[in-house]
PDB file of C-alpha atoms in Angstrom:
ATOM      1  CA  MET A 243     -12.279  27.939  -2.955  1.00  0.00           C
ATOM      2  CA  GLU A 244     -10.216  25.161  -4.544  1.00  0.00           C
ATOM      3  CA  GLU A 245     -11.018  21.600  -3.482  1.00  0.00           C
ATOM      4  CA  GLU A 246      -8.144  19.853  -1.710  1.00  0.00           C
ATOM      5  CA  LYS A 247      -6.717  16.855  -3.555  1.00  0.00           C
ATOM      6  CA  PRO A 248      -6.659  13.575  -1.631  1.00  0.00           C
ATOM      7  CA  TYR A 249      -3.288  12.425  -0.398  1.00  0.00           C
ATOM      8  CA  VAL A 250      -1.693   9.599  -2.281  1.00  0.00           C
ATOM      9  CA  THR A 251      -0.922   6.856   0.207  1.00  0.00           C
ATOM     10  CA  GLY A 252       0.959   3.590   0.026  1.00  0.00           C
ATOM     11  CA  THR A 253      -2.336   1.726   0.184  1.00  0.00           C
ATOM     12  CA  LEU A 254      -3.595   3.614  -2.875  1.00  0.00           C
ATOM     13  CA  VAL A 255      -0.347   2.801  -4.700  1.00  0.00           C
ATOM     14  CA  TRP A 256      -0.762  -0.887  -3.775  1.00  0.00           C
ATOM     15  CA  TYR A 257      -4.337  -1.010  -5.069  1.00  0.00           C
ATOM     16  CA  TYR A 258      -3.524   1.038  -8.172  1.00  0.00           C
ATOM     17  CA  PHE A 259      -1.528  -1.909  -9.494  1.00  0.00           C
ATOM     18  CA  ILE A 260      -4.378  -4.327  -8.709  1.00  0.00           C
ATOM     19  CA  CYS A 261      -7.764  -2.591  -9.056  1.00  0.00           C
ATOM     20  CA  GLN A 262      -8.160   1.037 -10.045  1.00  0.00           C
ATOM     21  CA  ARG A 263     -11.872   0.937  -9.198  1.00  0.00           C
ATOM     22  CA  GLU A 264     -10.910   0.245  -5.590  1.00  0.00           C
ATOM     23  CA  VAL A 265      -8.577   3.260  -5.667  1.00  0.00           C
ATOM     24  CA  TRP A 266     -11.462   5.426  -6.852  1.00  0.00           C
ATOM     25  CA  LEU A 267     -13.748   4.081  -4.105  1.00  0.00           C
ATOM     26  CA  MET A 268     -11.117   4.727  -1.422  1.00  0.00           C
ATOM     27  CA  THR A 269     -10.392   8.268  -2.601  1.00  0.00           C
ATOM     28  CA  HIS A 270     -14.109   8.992  -2.470  1.00  0.00           C
ATOM     29  CA  GLN A 271     -14.378   7.711   1.116  1.00  0.00           C
ATOM     30  CA  VAL A 272     -16.450   4.675   0.157  1.00  0.00           C
ATOM     31  CA  ASN A 273     -15.402   2.256   2.887  1.00  0.00           C
ATOM     32  CA  PRO A 274     -15.102  -1.507   2.431  1.00  0.00           C
ATOM     33  CA  ASP A 275     -16.892  -4.059   4.584  1.00  0.00           C
ATOM     34  CA  GLU A 276     -14.898  -3.669   7.826  1.00  0.00           C
ATOM     35  CA  ASP A 277     -16.159  -7.058   9.066  1.00  0.00           C
ATOM     36  CA  ASP A 278     -14.724  -8.870   6.043  1.00  0.00           C
ATOM     37  CA  SER A 279     -12.791 -11.958   7.214  1.00  0.00           C
ATOM     38  CA  ASN A 280      -9.839 -11.196   4.919  1.00  0.00           C
ATOM     39  CA  MET A 281      -9.467  -7.746   6.454  1.00  0.00           C
ATOM     40  CA  ASP A 282      -9.564  -9.357   9.920  1.00  0.00           C
ATOM     41  CA  LEU A 283      -6.866 -11.841   8.869  1.00  0.00           C
ATOM     42  CA  GLY A 284      -4.655  -9.051   7.514  1.00  0.00           C
ATOM     43  CA  ARG A 285      -4.989  -7.095  10.775  1.00  0.00           C
ATOM     44  CA  PHE A 286      -4.175 -10.219  12.810  1.00  0.00           C
ATOM     45  CA  ILE A 287      -1.049 -10.999  10.771  1.00  0.00           C
ATOM     46  CA  HIS A 288       0.084  -7.382  11.078  1.00  0.00           C
ATOM     47  CA  GLU A 289      -0.453  -7.262  14.839  1.00  0.00           C
ATOM     48  CA  THR A 290       1.149 -10.612  15.685  1.00  0.00           C
ATOM     49  CA  SER A 291       4.080 -10.800  13.247  1.00  0.00           C
ATOM     50  CA  TYR A 292       7.600  -9.568  13.913  1.00  0.00           C
ATOM     51  CA  PRO A 293       7.188  -8.757  17.628  1.00  0.00           C
ATOM     52  CA  ARG A 294      10.919  -8.070  18.034  1.00  0.00           C
ATOM     53  CA  GLN A 295      11.115  -5.314  15.426  1.00  0.00           C
ATOM     54  CA  ASN A 296      12.340  -2.030  16.906  1.00  0.00           C
ATOM     55  CA  LYS A 297       9.259   0.002  16.007  1.00  0.00           C
ATOM     56  CA  LYS A 298       5.806  -1.012  14.822  1.00  0.00           C
ATOM     57  CA  GLU A 299       3.345   1.166  12.949  1.00  0.00           C
ATOM     58  CA  ILE A 300       5.145   4.467  12.545  1.00  0.00           C
ATOM     59  CA  VAL A 301       3.228   7.399  11.049  1.00  0.00           C
ATOM     60  CA  ILE A 302       5.161  10.002   9.070  1.00  0.00           C
ATOM     61  CA  GLY A 303       2.883  12.577   7.464  1.00  0.00           C
ATOM     62  CA  HIS A 304       0.224  10.586   5.606  1.00  0.00           C
ATOM     63  CA  VAL A 305       2.383   7.449   5.430  1.00  0.00           C
ATOM     64  CA  LYS A 306       1.957   4.575   7.880  1.00  0.00           C
ATOM     65  CA  LEU A 307       4.909   2.193   8.057  1.00  0.00           C
ATOM     66  CA  ASP A 308       4.308  -1.345   9.372  1.00  0.00           C
ATOM     67  CA  VAL A 309       7.682  -1.909  11.034  1.00  0.00           C
ATOM     68  CA  MET A 310      11.076  -0.276  11.155  1.00  0.00           C
ATOM     69  CA  ARG A 311      14.495  -1.322  12.330  1.00  0.00           C
ATOM     70  CA  PHE A 312      18.030  -0.106  11.754  1.00  0.00           C
ATOM     71  CA  ASP A 313      20.708  -2.093   9.951  1.00  0.00           C
ATOM     72  CA  GLU A 314      24.257  -2.468  11.233  1.00  0.00           C
ATOM     73  CA  THR A 315      25.232   0.910   9.722  1.00  0.00           C
ATOM     74  CA  GLY A 316      22.301   2.725  11.335  1.00  0.00           C
ATOM     75  CA  ARG A 317      20.332   3.040   8.099  1.00  0.00           C
ATOM     76  CA  PRO A 318      16.549   2.675   8.534  1.00  0.00           C
ATOM     77  CA  VAL A 319      15.020  -0.518   7.139  1.00  0.00           C
ATOM     78  CA  ILE A 320      11.289  -0.197   6.534  1.00  0.00           C
ATOM     79  CA  GLY A 321       9.252  -3.396   6.609  1.00  0.00           C
ATOM     80  CA  GLU A 322       5.914  -3.895   4.892  1.00  0.00           C
ATOM     81  CA  ILE A 323       4.022  -6.958   6.177  1.00  0.00           C
ATOM     82  CA  LYS A 324       1.875  -8.864   3.682  1.00  0.00           C
ATOM     83  CA  LYS A 325      -0.210 -11.995   4.146  1.00  0.00           C
ATOM     84  CA  SER A 326       0.948 -13.573   0.865  1.00  0.00           C
ATOM     85  CA  SER A 327       3.190 -13.035  -2.141  1.00  0.00           C
ATOM     86  CA  HIS A 328       0.271 -13.066  -4.612  1.00  0.00           C
ATOM     87  CA  TYR A 329       0.574  -9.347  -5.354  1.00  0.00           C
ATOM     88  CA  LEU A 330       4.323  -8.915  -5.031  1.00  0.00           C
ATOM     89  CA  LYS A 331       4.604  -6.179  -7.708  1.00  0.00           C
ATOM     90  CA  SER A 332       1.969  -4.097  -5.912  1.00  0.00           C
ATOM     91  CA  SER A 333       3.722  -4.681  -2.591  1.00  0.00           C
ATOM     92  CA  HIS A 334       7.038  -3.674  -4.153  1.00  0.00           C
ATOM     93  CA  MET A 335       5.533  -0.431  -5.490  1.00  0.00           C
ATOM     94  CA  GLN A 336       3.848   0.361  -2.161  1.00  0.00           C
ATOM     95  CA  LEU A 337       7.081  -0.057  -0.241  1.00  0.00           C
ATOM     96  CA  ALA A 338       9.045   1.890  -2.849  1.00  0.00           C
ATOM     97  CA  TYR A 339       6.495   4.689  -2.442  1.00  0.00           C
ATOM     98  CA  TYR A 340       7.200   4.765   1.297  1.00  0.00           C
ATOM     99  CA  LEU A 341      10.923   4.975   0.537  1.00  0.00           C
ATOM    100  CA  LEU A 342      10.239   7.877  -1.854  1.00  0.00           C
ATOM    101  CA  GLU A 343       8.197   9.694   0.799  1.00  0.00           C
ATOM    102  CA  LEU A 344      11.032   9.229   3.302  1.00  0.00           C
ATOM    103  CA  LYS A 345      13.558  10.469   0.727  1.00  0.00           C
ATOM    104  CA  ARG A 346      11.432  13.598   0.238  1.00  0.00           C
ATOM    105  CA  ARG A 347      11.847  14.185   3.983  1.00  0.00           C
ATOM    106  CA  GLY A 348      15.630  13.699   3.798  1.00  0.00           C
ATOM    107  CA  ILE A 349      15.667  10.119   5.112  1.00  0.00           C
ATOM    108  CA  ASP A 350      17.703   7.546   3.189  1.00  0.00           C
ATOM    109  CA  ALA A 351      16.147   4.135   3.877  1.00  0.00           C
ATOM    110  CA  VAL A 352      15.816   0.693   2.334  1.00  0.00           C
ATOM    111  CA  GLY A 353      12.857  -1.649   2.525  1.00  0.00           C
ATOM    112  CA  GLU A 354      11.829  -5.243   3.045  1.00  0.00           C
ATOM    113  CA  ILE A 355       8.587  -6.927   2.082  1.00  0.00           C
ATOM    114  CA  LEU A 356       7.865  -9.375   4.904  1.00  0.00           C
ATOM    115  CA  ILE A 357       5.588 -12.355   4.296  1.00  0.00           C
ATOM    116  CA  PRO A 358       5.497 -14.315   7.568  1.00  0.00           C
ATOM    117  CA  LYS A 359       3.222 -17.134   6.400  1.00  0.00           C
ATOM    118  CA  GLU A 360       5.660 -17.941   3.588  1.00  0.00           C
ATOM    119  CA  LYS A 361       8.775 -17.085   5.628  1.00  0.00           C
ATOM    120  CA  MET A 362       9.773 -14.783   2.800  1.00  0.00           C
ATOM    121  CA  THR A 363      11.596 -11.457   2.736  1.00  0.00           C
ATOM    122  CA  GLU A 364      12.242  -9.392  -0.377  1.00  0.00           C
ATOM    123  CA  SER A 365      14.520  -6.357  -0.363  1.00  0.00           C
ATOM    124  CA  VAL A 366      13.454  -3.105  -2.021  1.00  0.00           C
ATOM    125  CA  GLU A 367      15.687  -0.149  -2.860  1.00  0.00           C
ATOM    126  CA  LEU A 368      14.648   3.060  -4.513  1.00  0.00           C
ATOM    127  CA  ASN A 369      16.374   3.912  -7.797  1.00  0.00           C
ATOM    128  CA  GLN A 370      15.841   6.649 -10.356  1.00  0.00           C
ATOM    129  CA  ALA A 371      13.669   4.560 -12.726  1.00  0.00           C
ATOM    130  CA  LEU A 372      11.452   3.392  -9.866  1.00  0.00           C
ATOM    131  CA  GLU A 373      11.197   6.947  -8.572  1.00  0.00           C
ATOM    132  CA  GLN A 374      10.002   8.183 -11.980  1.00  0.00           C
ATOM    133  CA  GLN A 375       7.445   5.362 -12.173  1.00  0.00           C
ATOM    134  CA  LEU A 376       6.129   6.307  -8.724  1.00  0.00           C
ATOM    135  CA  ILE A 377       5.796   9.975  -9.672  1.00  0.00           C
ATOM    136  CA  SER A 378       3.762   8.925 -12.742  1.00  0.00           C
ATOM    137  CA  THR A 379       1.677   6.637 -10.527  1.00  0.00           C
ATOM    138  CA  GLU A 380       0.979   9.506  -8.093  1.00  0.00           C
ATOM    139  CA  GLN A 381      -0.264  11.636 -10.992  1.00  0.00           C
ATOM    140  CA  ALA A 382      -2.424   8.797 -12.329  1.00  0.00           C
ATOM    141  CA  ILE A 383      -3.973   8.249  -8.879  1.00  0.00           C
ATOM    142  CA  GLN A 384      -4.748  11.973  -8.598  1.00  0.00           C
ATOM    143  CA  THR A 385      -6.395  11.917 -12.027  1.00  0.00           C
ATOM    144  CA  LEU A 386      -8.397   8.832 -11.054  1.00  0.00           C
ATOM    145  CA  ALA A 387      -9.472  10.489  -7.787  1.00  0.00           C
ATOM    146  CA  GLU A 388     -10.649  13.594  -9.653  1.00  0.00           C
ATOM    147  CA  SER A 389     -12.903  11.512 -11.894  1.00  0.00           C
ATOM    148  CA  VAL A 390     -16.614  11.914 -11.137  1.00  0.00           C
ATOM    149  CA  VAL A 391     -17.448   8.251 -11.772  1.00  0.00           C
ATOM    150  CA  PRO A 392     -15.479   5.112 -10.916  1.00  0.00           C
ATOM    151  CA  PRO A 393     -13.919   2.894 -13.554  1.00  0.00           C
ATOM    152  CA  GLU A 394     -16.137  -0.014 -14.583  1.00  0.00           C
ATOM    153  CA  PRO A 395     -15.547  -3.122 -12.464  1.00  0.00           C
ATOM    154  CA  LYS A 396     -13.272  -5.755 -13.999  1.00  0.00           C
ATOM    155  CA  ARG A 397     -13.298  -9.263 -12.617  1.00  0.00           C
ATOM    156  CA  ILE A 398      -9.824 -10.181 -11.354  1.00  0.00           C
ATOM    157  CA  GLY A 399      -8.474 -12.817  -8.978  1.00  0.00           C
ATOM    158  CA  LEU A 400      -8.797 -10.530  -5.970  1.00  0.00           C
ATOM    159  CA  CYS A 401     -12.557 -10.008  -6.484  1.00  0.00           C
ATOM    160  CA  ARG A 402     -13.594 -13.195  -4.678  1.00  0.00           C
ATOM    161  CA  THR A 403     -11.916 -12.050  -1.446  1.00  0.00           C
ATOM    162  CA  CYS A 404     -12.365  -8.286  -1.816  1.00  0.00           C
ATOM    163  CA  ALA A 405     -14.160  -6.333   0.896  1.00  0.00           C
ATOM    164  CA  TYR A 406     -15.782  -4.212  -1.877  1.00  0.00           C
ATOM    165  CA  GLN A 407     -17.125  -7.309  -3.640  1.00  0.00           C
ATOM    166  CA  GLU A 408     -20.799  -6.640  -2.912  1.00  0.00           C
ATOM    167  CA  LEU A 409     -20.507  -3.031  -4.048  1.00  0.00           C
ATOM    168  CA  CYS A 410     -19.032  -3.966  -7.412  1.00  0.00           C
ATOM    169  CA  TRP A 411     -20.995  -7.098  -8.223  1.00  0.00           C
ATOM    170  CA  SER A 412     -24.431  -6.681  -6.639  1.00  0.00           C
TER     171      SER A 412
END
């Protein structure tokens, strides 16, 4: 019996561009410290920001969208809420991945990265080059997930606030 491959999710795409060790840990069901204060802050920002958006937390397949509204033409606008702009490239790739997943289901949408603390919004649209990069990223995440051992930890800026910190550096 063939082992089922883990789904690639937007969260895995986001972390892939920051810390591939964390991607490996997540795909192997190694959970972070759920009581971590940064995780609590992220949940709070998500729950309390953008209360007037049409829809909050929509699940489509294995994709969970933070918020969704429709523009003046009726086109879906997917919003991804972040607590800061520190990892904007990762956020951009995560949201683009959601747009790709919607496209695969026949839904033409655009995206917005929403950073309430900074009162910042960045638009994201899927194009052919981005789509090809995401397909390569999906394959790289699958390869990483199939690895028996995690990548060696590398100290990066996110380490000091990471909920996996003790696991990597103890």
